[in-house]
Coordinates of C-alpha atoms in Angstrom, one line a residue:
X1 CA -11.5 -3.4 -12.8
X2 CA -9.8 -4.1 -9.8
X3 CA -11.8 -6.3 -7.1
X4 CA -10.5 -5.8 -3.3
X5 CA -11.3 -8.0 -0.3
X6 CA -11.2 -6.2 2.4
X7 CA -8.9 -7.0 5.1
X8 CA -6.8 -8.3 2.5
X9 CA -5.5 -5.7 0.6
X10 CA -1.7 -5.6 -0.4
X11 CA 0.7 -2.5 -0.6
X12 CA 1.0 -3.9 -4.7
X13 CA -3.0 -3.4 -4.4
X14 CA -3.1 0.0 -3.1
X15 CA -0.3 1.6 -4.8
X16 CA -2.3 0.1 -8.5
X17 CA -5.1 1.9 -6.6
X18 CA -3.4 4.8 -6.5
X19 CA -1.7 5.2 -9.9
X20 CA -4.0 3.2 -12.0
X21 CA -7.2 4.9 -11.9
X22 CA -8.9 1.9 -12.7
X23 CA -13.0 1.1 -11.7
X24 CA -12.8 0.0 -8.1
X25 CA -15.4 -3.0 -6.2
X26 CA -15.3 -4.7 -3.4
X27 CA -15.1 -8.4 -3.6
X28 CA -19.2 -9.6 -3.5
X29 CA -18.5 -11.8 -0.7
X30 CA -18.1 -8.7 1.5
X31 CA -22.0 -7.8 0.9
X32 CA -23.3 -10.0 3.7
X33 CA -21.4 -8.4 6.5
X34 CA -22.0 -4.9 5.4
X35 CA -26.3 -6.0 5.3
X36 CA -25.8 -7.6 8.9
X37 CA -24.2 -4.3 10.4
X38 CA -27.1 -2.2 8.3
X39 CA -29.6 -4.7 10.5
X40 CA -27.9 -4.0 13.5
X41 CA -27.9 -0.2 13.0
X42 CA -31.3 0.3 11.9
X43 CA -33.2 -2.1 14.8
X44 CA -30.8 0.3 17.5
X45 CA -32.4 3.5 15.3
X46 CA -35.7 2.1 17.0
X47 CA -34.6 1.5 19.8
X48 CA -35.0 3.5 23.2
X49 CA -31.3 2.8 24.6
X50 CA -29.0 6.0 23.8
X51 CA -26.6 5.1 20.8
X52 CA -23.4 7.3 20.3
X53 CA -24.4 8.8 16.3
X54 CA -27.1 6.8 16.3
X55 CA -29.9 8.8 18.1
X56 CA -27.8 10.9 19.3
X57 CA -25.5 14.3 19.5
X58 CA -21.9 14.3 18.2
X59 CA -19.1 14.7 19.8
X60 CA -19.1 17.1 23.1
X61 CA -23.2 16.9 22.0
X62 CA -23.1 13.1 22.5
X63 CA -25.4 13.5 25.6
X64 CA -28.7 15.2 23.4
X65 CA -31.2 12.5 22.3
X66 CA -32.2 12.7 19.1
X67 CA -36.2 11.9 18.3
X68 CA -36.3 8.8 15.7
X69 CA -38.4 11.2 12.7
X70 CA -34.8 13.6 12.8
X71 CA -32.6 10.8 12.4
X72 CA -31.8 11.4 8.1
X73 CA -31.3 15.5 9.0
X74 CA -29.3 14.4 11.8
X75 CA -26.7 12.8 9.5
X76 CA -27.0 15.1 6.7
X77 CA -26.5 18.3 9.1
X78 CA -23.8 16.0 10.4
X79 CA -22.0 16.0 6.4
X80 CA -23.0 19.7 5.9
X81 CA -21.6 21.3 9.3
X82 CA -18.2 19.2 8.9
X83 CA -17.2 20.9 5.2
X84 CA -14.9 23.2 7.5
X85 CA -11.8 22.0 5.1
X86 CA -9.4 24.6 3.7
X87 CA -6.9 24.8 1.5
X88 CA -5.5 23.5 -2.2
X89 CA -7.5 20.6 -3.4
X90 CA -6.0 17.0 -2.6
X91 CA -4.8 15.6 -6.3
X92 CA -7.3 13.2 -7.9
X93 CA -5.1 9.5 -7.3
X94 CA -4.9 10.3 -3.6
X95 CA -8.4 11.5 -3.8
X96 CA -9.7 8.0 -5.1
X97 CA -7.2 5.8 -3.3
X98 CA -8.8 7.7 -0.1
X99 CA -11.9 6.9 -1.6
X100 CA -11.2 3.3 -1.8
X101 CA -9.7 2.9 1.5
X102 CA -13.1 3.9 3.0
X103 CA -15.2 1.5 0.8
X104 CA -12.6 -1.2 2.0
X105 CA -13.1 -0.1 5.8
X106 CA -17.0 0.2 5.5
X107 CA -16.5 -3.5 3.7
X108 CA -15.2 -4.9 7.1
X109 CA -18.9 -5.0 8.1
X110 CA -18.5 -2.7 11.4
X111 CA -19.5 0.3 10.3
X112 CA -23.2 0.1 9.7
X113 CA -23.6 1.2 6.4
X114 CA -26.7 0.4 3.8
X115 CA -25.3 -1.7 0.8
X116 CA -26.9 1.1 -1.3
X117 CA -24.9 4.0 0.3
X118 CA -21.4 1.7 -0.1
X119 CA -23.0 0.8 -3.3
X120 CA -22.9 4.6 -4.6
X121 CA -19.3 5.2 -3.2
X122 CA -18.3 2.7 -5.6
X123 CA -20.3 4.0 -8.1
X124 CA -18.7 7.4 -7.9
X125 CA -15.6 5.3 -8.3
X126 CA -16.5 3.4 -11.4
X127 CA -17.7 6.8 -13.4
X128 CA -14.8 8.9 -12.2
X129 CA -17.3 11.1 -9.6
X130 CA -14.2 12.3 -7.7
X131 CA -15.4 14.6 -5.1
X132 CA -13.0 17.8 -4.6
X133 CA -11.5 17.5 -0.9
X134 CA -9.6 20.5 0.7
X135 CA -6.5 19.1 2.0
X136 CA -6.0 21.0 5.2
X137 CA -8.3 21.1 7.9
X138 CA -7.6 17.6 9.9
X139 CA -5.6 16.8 13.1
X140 CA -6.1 13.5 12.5
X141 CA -8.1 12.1 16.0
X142 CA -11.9 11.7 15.6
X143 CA -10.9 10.5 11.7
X144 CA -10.1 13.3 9.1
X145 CA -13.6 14.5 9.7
X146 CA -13.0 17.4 7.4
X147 CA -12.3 16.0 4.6
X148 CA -13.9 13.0 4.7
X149 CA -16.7 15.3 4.8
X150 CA -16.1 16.7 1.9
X151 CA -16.1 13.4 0.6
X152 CA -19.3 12.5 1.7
X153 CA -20.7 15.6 0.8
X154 CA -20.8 14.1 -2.8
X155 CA -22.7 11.7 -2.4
X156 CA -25.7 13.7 -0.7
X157 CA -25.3 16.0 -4.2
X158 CA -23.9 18.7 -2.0
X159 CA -20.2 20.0 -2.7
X160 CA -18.2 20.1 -5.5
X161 CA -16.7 17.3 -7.8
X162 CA -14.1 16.9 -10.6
X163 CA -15.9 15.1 -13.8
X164 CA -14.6 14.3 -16.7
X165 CA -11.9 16.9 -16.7
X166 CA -13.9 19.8 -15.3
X167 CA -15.1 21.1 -11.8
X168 CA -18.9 21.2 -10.8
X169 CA -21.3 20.8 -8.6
X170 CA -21.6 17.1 -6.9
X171 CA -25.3 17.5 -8.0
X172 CA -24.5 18.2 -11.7
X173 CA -21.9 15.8 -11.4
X174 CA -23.7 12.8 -10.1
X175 CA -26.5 13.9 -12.6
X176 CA -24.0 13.3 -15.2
X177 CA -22.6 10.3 -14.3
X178 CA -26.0 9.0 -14.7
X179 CA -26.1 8.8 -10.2
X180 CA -28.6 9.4 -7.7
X181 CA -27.6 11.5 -4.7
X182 CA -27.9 9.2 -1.5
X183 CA -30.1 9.6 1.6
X184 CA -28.4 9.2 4.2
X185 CA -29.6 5.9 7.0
X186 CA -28.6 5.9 10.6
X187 CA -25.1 6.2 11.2
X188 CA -24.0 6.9 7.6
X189 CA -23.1 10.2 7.7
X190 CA -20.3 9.4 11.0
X191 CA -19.7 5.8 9.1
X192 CA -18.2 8.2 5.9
X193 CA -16.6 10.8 7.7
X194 CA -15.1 9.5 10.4
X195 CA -12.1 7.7 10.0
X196 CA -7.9 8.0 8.8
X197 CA -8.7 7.3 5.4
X198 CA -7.5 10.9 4.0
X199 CA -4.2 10.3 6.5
X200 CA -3.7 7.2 5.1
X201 CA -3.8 7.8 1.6
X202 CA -1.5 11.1 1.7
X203 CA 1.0 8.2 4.0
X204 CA 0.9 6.1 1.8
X205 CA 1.5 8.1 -1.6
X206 CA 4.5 9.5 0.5
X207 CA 5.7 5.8 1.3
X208 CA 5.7 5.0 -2.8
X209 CA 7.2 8.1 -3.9
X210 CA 9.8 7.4 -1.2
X211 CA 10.6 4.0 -2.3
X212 CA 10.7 4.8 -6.1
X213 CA 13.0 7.8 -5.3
X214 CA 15.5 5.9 -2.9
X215 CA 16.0 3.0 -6.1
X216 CA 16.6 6.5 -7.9
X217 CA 19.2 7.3 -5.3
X218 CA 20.5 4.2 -5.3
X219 CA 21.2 4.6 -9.6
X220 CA 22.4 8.1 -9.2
X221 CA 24.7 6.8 -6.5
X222 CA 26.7 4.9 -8.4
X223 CA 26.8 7.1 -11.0
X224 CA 28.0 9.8 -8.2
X225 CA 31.0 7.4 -6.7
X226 CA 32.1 6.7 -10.4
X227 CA 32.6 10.5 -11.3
X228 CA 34.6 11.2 -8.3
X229 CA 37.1 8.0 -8.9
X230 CA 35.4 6.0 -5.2
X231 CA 36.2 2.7 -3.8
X232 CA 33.8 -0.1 -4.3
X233 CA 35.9 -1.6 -1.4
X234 CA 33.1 -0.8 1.1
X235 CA 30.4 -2.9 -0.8
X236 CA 32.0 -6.5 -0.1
X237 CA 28.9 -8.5 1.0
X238 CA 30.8 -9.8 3.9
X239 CA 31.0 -6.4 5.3
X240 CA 26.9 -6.2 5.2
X241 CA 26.4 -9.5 6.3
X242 CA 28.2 -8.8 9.2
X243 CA 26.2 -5.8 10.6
X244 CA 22.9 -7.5 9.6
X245 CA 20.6 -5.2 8.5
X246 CA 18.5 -6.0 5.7
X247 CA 18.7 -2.5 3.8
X248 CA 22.0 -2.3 4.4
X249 CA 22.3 -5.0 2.9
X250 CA 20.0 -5.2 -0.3
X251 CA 21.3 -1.4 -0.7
X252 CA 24.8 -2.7 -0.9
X253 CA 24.2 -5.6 -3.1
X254 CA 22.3 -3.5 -5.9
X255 CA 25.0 -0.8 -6.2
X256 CA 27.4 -3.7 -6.4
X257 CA 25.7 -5.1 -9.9
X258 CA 25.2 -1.4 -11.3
X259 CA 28.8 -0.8 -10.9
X260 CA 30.0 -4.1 -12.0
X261 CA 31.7 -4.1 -15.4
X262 CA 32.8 -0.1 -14.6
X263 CA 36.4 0.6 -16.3
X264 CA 36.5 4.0 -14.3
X265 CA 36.4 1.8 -11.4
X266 CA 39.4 -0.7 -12.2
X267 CA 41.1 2.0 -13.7
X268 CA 42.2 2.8 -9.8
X269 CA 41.9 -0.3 -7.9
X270 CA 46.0 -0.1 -7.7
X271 CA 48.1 2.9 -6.7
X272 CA 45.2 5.1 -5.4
X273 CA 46.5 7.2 -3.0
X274 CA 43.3 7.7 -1.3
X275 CA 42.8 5.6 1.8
X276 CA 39.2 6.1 1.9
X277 CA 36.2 7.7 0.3
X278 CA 34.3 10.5 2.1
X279 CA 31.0 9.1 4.2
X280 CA 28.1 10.5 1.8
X281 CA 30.9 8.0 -0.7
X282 CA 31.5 5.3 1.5
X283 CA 28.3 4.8 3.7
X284 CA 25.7 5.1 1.1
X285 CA 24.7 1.3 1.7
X286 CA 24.4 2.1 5.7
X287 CA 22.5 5.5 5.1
X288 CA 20.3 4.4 2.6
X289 CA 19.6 1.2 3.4
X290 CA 18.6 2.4 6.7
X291 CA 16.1 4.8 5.0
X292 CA 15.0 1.9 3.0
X293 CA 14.0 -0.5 6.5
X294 CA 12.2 2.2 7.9
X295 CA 10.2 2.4 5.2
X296 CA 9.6 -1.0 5.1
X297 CA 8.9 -1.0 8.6
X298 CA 6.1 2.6 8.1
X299 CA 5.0 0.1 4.9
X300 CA 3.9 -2.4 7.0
X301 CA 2.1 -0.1 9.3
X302 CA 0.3 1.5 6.4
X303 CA -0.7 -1.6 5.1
X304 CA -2.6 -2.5 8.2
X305 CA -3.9 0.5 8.4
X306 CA -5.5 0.3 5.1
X307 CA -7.3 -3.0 6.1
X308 CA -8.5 -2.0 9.3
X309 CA -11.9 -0.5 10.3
X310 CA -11.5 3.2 11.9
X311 CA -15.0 4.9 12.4
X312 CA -16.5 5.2 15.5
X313 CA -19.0 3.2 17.0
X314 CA -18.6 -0.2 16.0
X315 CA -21.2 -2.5 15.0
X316 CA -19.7 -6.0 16.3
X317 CA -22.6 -7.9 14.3
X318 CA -20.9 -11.4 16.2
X319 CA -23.0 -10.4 19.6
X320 CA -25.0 -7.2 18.5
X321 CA -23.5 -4.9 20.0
X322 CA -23.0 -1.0 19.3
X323 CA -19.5 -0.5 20.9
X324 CA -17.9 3.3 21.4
X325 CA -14.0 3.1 21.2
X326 CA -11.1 5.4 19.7
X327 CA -9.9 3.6 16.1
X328 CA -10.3 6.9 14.8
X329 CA -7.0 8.2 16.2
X330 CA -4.9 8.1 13.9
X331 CA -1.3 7.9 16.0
X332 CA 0.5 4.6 13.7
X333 CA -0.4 6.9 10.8
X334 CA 1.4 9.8 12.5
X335 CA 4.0 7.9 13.3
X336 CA 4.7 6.5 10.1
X337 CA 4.4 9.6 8.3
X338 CA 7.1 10.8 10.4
X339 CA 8.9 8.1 9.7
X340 CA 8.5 8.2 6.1
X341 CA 10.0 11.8 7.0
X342 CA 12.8 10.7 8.0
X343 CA 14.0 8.6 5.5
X344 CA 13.2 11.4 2.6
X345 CA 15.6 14.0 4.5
X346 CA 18.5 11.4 5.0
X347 CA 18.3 10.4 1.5
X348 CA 18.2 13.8 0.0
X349 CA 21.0 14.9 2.9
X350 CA 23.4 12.5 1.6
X351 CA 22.4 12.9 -2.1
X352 CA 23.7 16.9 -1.8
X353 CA 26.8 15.7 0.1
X354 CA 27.4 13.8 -2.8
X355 CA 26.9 16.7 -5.2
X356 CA 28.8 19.5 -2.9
X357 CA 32.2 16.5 -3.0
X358 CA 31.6 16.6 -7.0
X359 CA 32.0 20.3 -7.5
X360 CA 34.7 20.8 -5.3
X361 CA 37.9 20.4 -6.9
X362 CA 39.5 19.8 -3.7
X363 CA 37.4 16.7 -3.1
X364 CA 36.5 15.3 -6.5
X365 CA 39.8 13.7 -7.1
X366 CA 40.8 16.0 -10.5
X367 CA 37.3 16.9 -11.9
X368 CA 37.2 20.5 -12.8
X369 CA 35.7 23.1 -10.8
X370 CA 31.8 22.7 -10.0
X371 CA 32.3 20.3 -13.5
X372 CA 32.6 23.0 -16.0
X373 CA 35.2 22.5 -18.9
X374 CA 36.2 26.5 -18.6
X375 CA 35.6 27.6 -14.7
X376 CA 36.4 30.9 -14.6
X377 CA 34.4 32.1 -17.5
X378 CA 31.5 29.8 -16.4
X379 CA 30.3 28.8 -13.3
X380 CA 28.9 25.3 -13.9
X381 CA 27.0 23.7 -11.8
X382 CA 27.9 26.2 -9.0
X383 CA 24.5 27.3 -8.2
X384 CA 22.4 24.0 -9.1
X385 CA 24.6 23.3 -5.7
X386 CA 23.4 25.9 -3.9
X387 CA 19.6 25.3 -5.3
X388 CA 20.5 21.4 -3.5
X389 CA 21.1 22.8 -0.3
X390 CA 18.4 24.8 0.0
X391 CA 15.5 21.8 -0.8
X392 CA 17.8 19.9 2.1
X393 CA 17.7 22.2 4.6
X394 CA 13.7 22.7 3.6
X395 CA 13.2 18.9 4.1
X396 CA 15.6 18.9 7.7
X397 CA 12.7 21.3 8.7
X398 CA 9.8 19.0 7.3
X399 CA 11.4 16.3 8.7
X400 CA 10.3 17.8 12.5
X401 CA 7.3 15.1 13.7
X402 CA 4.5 16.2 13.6
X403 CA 3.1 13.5 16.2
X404 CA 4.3 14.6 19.0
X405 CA 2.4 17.9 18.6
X406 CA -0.9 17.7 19.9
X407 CA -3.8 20.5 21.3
X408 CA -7.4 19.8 22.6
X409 CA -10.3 20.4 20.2
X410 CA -14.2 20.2 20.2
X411 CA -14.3 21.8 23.9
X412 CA -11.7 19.2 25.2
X413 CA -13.5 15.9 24.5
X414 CA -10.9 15.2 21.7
X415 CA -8.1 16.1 24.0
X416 CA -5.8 14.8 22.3
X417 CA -4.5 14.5 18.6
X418 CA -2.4 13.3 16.1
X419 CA -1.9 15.9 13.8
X420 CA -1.3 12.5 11.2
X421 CA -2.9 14.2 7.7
X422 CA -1.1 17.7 7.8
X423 CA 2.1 14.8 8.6
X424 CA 1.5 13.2 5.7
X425 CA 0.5 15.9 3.3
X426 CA 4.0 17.0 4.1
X427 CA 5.4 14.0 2.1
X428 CA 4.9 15.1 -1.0
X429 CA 6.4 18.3 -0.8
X430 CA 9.4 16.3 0.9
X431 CA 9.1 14.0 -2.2
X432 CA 9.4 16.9 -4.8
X433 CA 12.2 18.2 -2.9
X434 CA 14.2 15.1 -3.5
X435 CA 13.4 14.3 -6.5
X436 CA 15.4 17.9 -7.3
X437 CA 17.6 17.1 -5.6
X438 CA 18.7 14.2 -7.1
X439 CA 17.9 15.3 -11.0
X440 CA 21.2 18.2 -9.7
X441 CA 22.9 15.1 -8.6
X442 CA 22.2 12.9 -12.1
X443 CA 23.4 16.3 -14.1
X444 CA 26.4 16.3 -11.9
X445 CA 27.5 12.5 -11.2
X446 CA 26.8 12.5 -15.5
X447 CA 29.1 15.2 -16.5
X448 CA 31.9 14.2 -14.1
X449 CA 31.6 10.7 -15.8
X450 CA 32.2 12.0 -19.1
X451 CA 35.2 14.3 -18.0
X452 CA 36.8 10.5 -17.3
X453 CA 36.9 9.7 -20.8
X454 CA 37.9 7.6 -22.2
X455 CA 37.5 5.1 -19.6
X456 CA 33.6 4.8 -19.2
X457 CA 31.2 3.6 -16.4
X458 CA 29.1 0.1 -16.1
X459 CA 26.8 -1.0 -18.9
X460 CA 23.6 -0.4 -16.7
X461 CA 25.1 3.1 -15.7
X462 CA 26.1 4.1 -19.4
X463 CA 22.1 2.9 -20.0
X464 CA 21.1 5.5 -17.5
X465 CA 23.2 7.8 -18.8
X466 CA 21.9 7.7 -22.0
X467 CA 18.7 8.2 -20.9
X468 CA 19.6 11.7 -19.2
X469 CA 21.3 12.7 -22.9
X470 CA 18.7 12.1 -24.6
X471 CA 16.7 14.8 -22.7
X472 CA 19.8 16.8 -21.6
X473 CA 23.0 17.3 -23.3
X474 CA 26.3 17.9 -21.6
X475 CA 27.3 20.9 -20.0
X476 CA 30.0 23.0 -22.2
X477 CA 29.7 26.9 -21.7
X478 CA 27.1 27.9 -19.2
X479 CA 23.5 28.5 -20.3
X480 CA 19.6 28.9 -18.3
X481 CA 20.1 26.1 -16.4
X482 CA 16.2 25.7 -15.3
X483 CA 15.2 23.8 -18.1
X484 CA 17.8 21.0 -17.4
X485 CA 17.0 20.6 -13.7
X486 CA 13.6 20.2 -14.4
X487 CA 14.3 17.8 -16.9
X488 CA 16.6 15.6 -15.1
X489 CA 14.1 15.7 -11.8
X490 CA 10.9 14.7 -14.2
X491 CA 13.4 11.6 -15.0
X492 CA 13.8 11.2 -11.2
X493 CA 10.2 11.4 -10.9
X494 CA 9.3 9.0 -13.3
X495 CA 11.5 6.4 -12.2
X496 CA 13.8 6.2 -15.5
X497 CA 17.2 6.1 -14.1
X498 CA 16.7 3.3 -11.6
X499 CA 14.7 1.2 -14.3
X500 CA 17.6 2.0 -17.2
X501 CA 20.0 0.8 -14.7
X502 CA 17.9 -2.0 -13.4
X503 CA 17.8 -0.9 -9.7
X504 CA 14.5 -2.7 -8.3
X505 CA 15.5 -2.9 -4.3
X506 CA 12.6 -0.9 -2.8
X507 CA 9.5 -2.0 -4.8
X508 CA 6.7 -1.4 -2.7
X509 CA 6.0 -5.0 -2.1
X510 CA 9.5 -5.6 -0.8
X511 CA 10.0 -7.4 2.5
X512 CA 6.5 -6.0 3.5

């Protein structure tokens, strides 16, 4: 069971969230605040005063009252006429970390909810009620209503929901669970849907797949500037220290304690004739750790985020007031997906430098050509090259923001947009992309190592590298190479060369 406080929830917290699948509740000292808004809500539902998604019309229909005796088929049509979302299913983790974001919102006490309707989303996430949410349909200003619908839609018993392996109805699904469908009080309905919580939980599963892939890049790296004979020159911590970024300079430092210990690396500290080391060689620490602080930086934003309380209206339970305003929009998101972005292109763009100067047997200081023993009769790694620059050039055009892009919707009263959820569903494509194209980069940065026997690589390095052989063997005469991409990348993915090589720089909770 994990217990969350909301307002106080950790990147540590949400990525467990995320990947642990673990029964979810909200601290019990969050109750009271959550009752007080419900009071607030319910005595303005009897009111005579016009209330924004109270007693009233949504959106561009905000100005039609709303008789008091309509107020449940209000919210309910609310739910129904907002399943407009399209599209592949979001995965289950980033369906229930979204779910939990919203129970830690609606914990804030300022959306209005009944304890009994918060009380049933934690339910569903307790008995593994995971609603199925269509992942396109937002632009990410008046919440994800879309999906969040969808969402919500579970909890009325209308929709669909994954259940214990298998896809059903919400109704059959709540029935099974041994759960009530919910109706809905005064502002539920726009408490549940509106909001970034389906933004935020595609940002941040981008933001952890981007830090455990750059401490892949990081292993891989070394591994990379090993095979083609590079200076370690360029990591003196003085050199770091001086520019004074904090990346940069963590970056620098763990390549420095891979490498340490390598005999391929002393074997040419004296009469190389190479002055220096190509830029995807020698700047790795400055590219990289660059990567790494803005991730940090979208991290931070995410993490607020997460905490915060983005449905619209308010209840500010400290005076009683009902207050209208525009948390919904969901620009920081945006912005930090496109940051997030950023950082998975430059890593991967570097990464197939690195892998383009290790087949060339111009560049790769005496390796063979595209590191097969017999080029000629086989072509290697050729085409795992080309496969590299492909994903790149995919993730360059991924990379495009998407926050600056922006068109008027629900006859101009949401005028303008983020477009933050289709910004951060792009992440984990991005994220797949790498990881390929660093599994080419592990299969290539491994067999040039081996073709500088007998001098061999660091003692954390030759620990990655035997965790590649044991799923992959070496490269002799060419054969369907498929099988070994994917297995190198589903190393990549799972995080096995950084942790064999004891790279640990960008753990989520770093610096955050």
């Amino acid at each position: 069971m994990i217990q969350v406080t909301p307002g106080s929830v950790s990147l540590p917290d949400l990525r467990r969230l995320w990947h642990g699948g673990e029964p979810i509740q909200l601290d019990p000292s969050a109750r009271p605040a959550i009752e007080a808004a419900a009071t607030v809500v319910a005595q303005a539902a009897r009111g005579k005063q016009a209330i924004y998604g109270i007693n009233t019309g949504f959106g561009k229909l905000a100005s039609v009252r709303i008789d008091p005796d309509d107020t449940a088929q209000l919210q309910r049509n609310l739910v129904l006429s907002h399943c407009c979302g399209v599209g592949a299913p979001l995965d289950l983790g980033t369906t229930r970390l979204m779910m939990a974001l919203k129970l830690i919102s609606v914990g804030r006490g300022a959306s209005g909810l009944r304890w009994d309707t918060v009380a049933l989303l934690q339910d569903l996430l307790d008995r593994g009620v995971t609603p199925v949410v269509p992942s396109q349909g937002s632009v990410g200003a008046s919440g994800d209503l879309a999906p969040l619908a969808h969402m919500a839609a579970t909890l009325i018993g209308e929709g669909e929901a994954f259940f214990q392996g298998a896809r059903m109805s919400s109704a059959e699904a709540l029935s099974r669970a041994g759960l009530r469908p919910a109706t809905l009080g005064p502002k539920e309905g726009l408490g549940l849907l509106n909001g970034t919580q389906f933004s935020t939980a595609c940002g941040l599963v981008g933001l952890f797949r981007a830090l455990d892939l750059l401490n892949e890049a990081v292993a891989v790296s070394c591994l990379s500037t090993d095979a083609i004979m590079g200076s370690t020159a360029p990591l003196h911590p003085a050199v770091h220290v001086l520019r004074g970024h904090a990346g940069q300079i963590d970056v620098a430092e763990a390549m420095r304690a891979a490498m340490a210990g390598s005999e391929i690396r002393d074997s040419h500290r004296e009469g190389d004739t190479r002055v220096q080391d190509p830029y995807c060689i020698r700047c790795q620490p400055q590219v990289t750790g660059a990567a790494l602080d803005l991730l940090r930086f979208a991290g931070r934003t995410l993490e607020i985020e997460a905490n915060g309380v983005s449905d619209n209206p308010l209840v500010l339970t400290s005076d009683g007031q009902i207050v209208s305003g525009g948390n919904f929009h969901a620009e920081p998101v945006g912005f930090a997906a496109d940051q997030i972005a950023l950082a998975l292109s430059e890593i991967g763009a570097i990464a197939q430098r690195r892998i383009a100067l290790m087949v060339d047997p111009t560049l790769s200081h005496d390796l063979p050509p595209f590191l097969t023993p017999k080029p000629g009769l086989n072509s290697g790694l050729m085409i795992a090259e080309v496969t590299t620059a492909a994903l790149m050039s995919e993730n360059k055009h991924l990379a495009n923001p998407c926050s600056t892009d922006s068109t008027p919707t629900s006859a101009n009263q949401e005028d303008h947009v983020s477009m933050a959820a289709h910004g951060a569903l792009r992440l984990g494509r991005m994220a797949d992309n790498l990881s390929v194209i660093l599994g080419v980069e592990l299969l290539c940065a491994a067999q040039g190592v081996e073709f500088r026997a007998p001098l061999r690589t660091s003692a954390p390095l030759t620990a990655a590298m035997g965790v590649l052989r044991a799923q992959v063997p070496a490269l002799d005469d060419d054969r369907y190479m498929a099988p070994d991409i994917e297995a190198a990348s589903a190393l990549v993915r799972d995080g096995a060369i950084a942790r064999a090589s004891g790279v640990r720089l960008a753990a989520a909770e770093a610096r955050t």
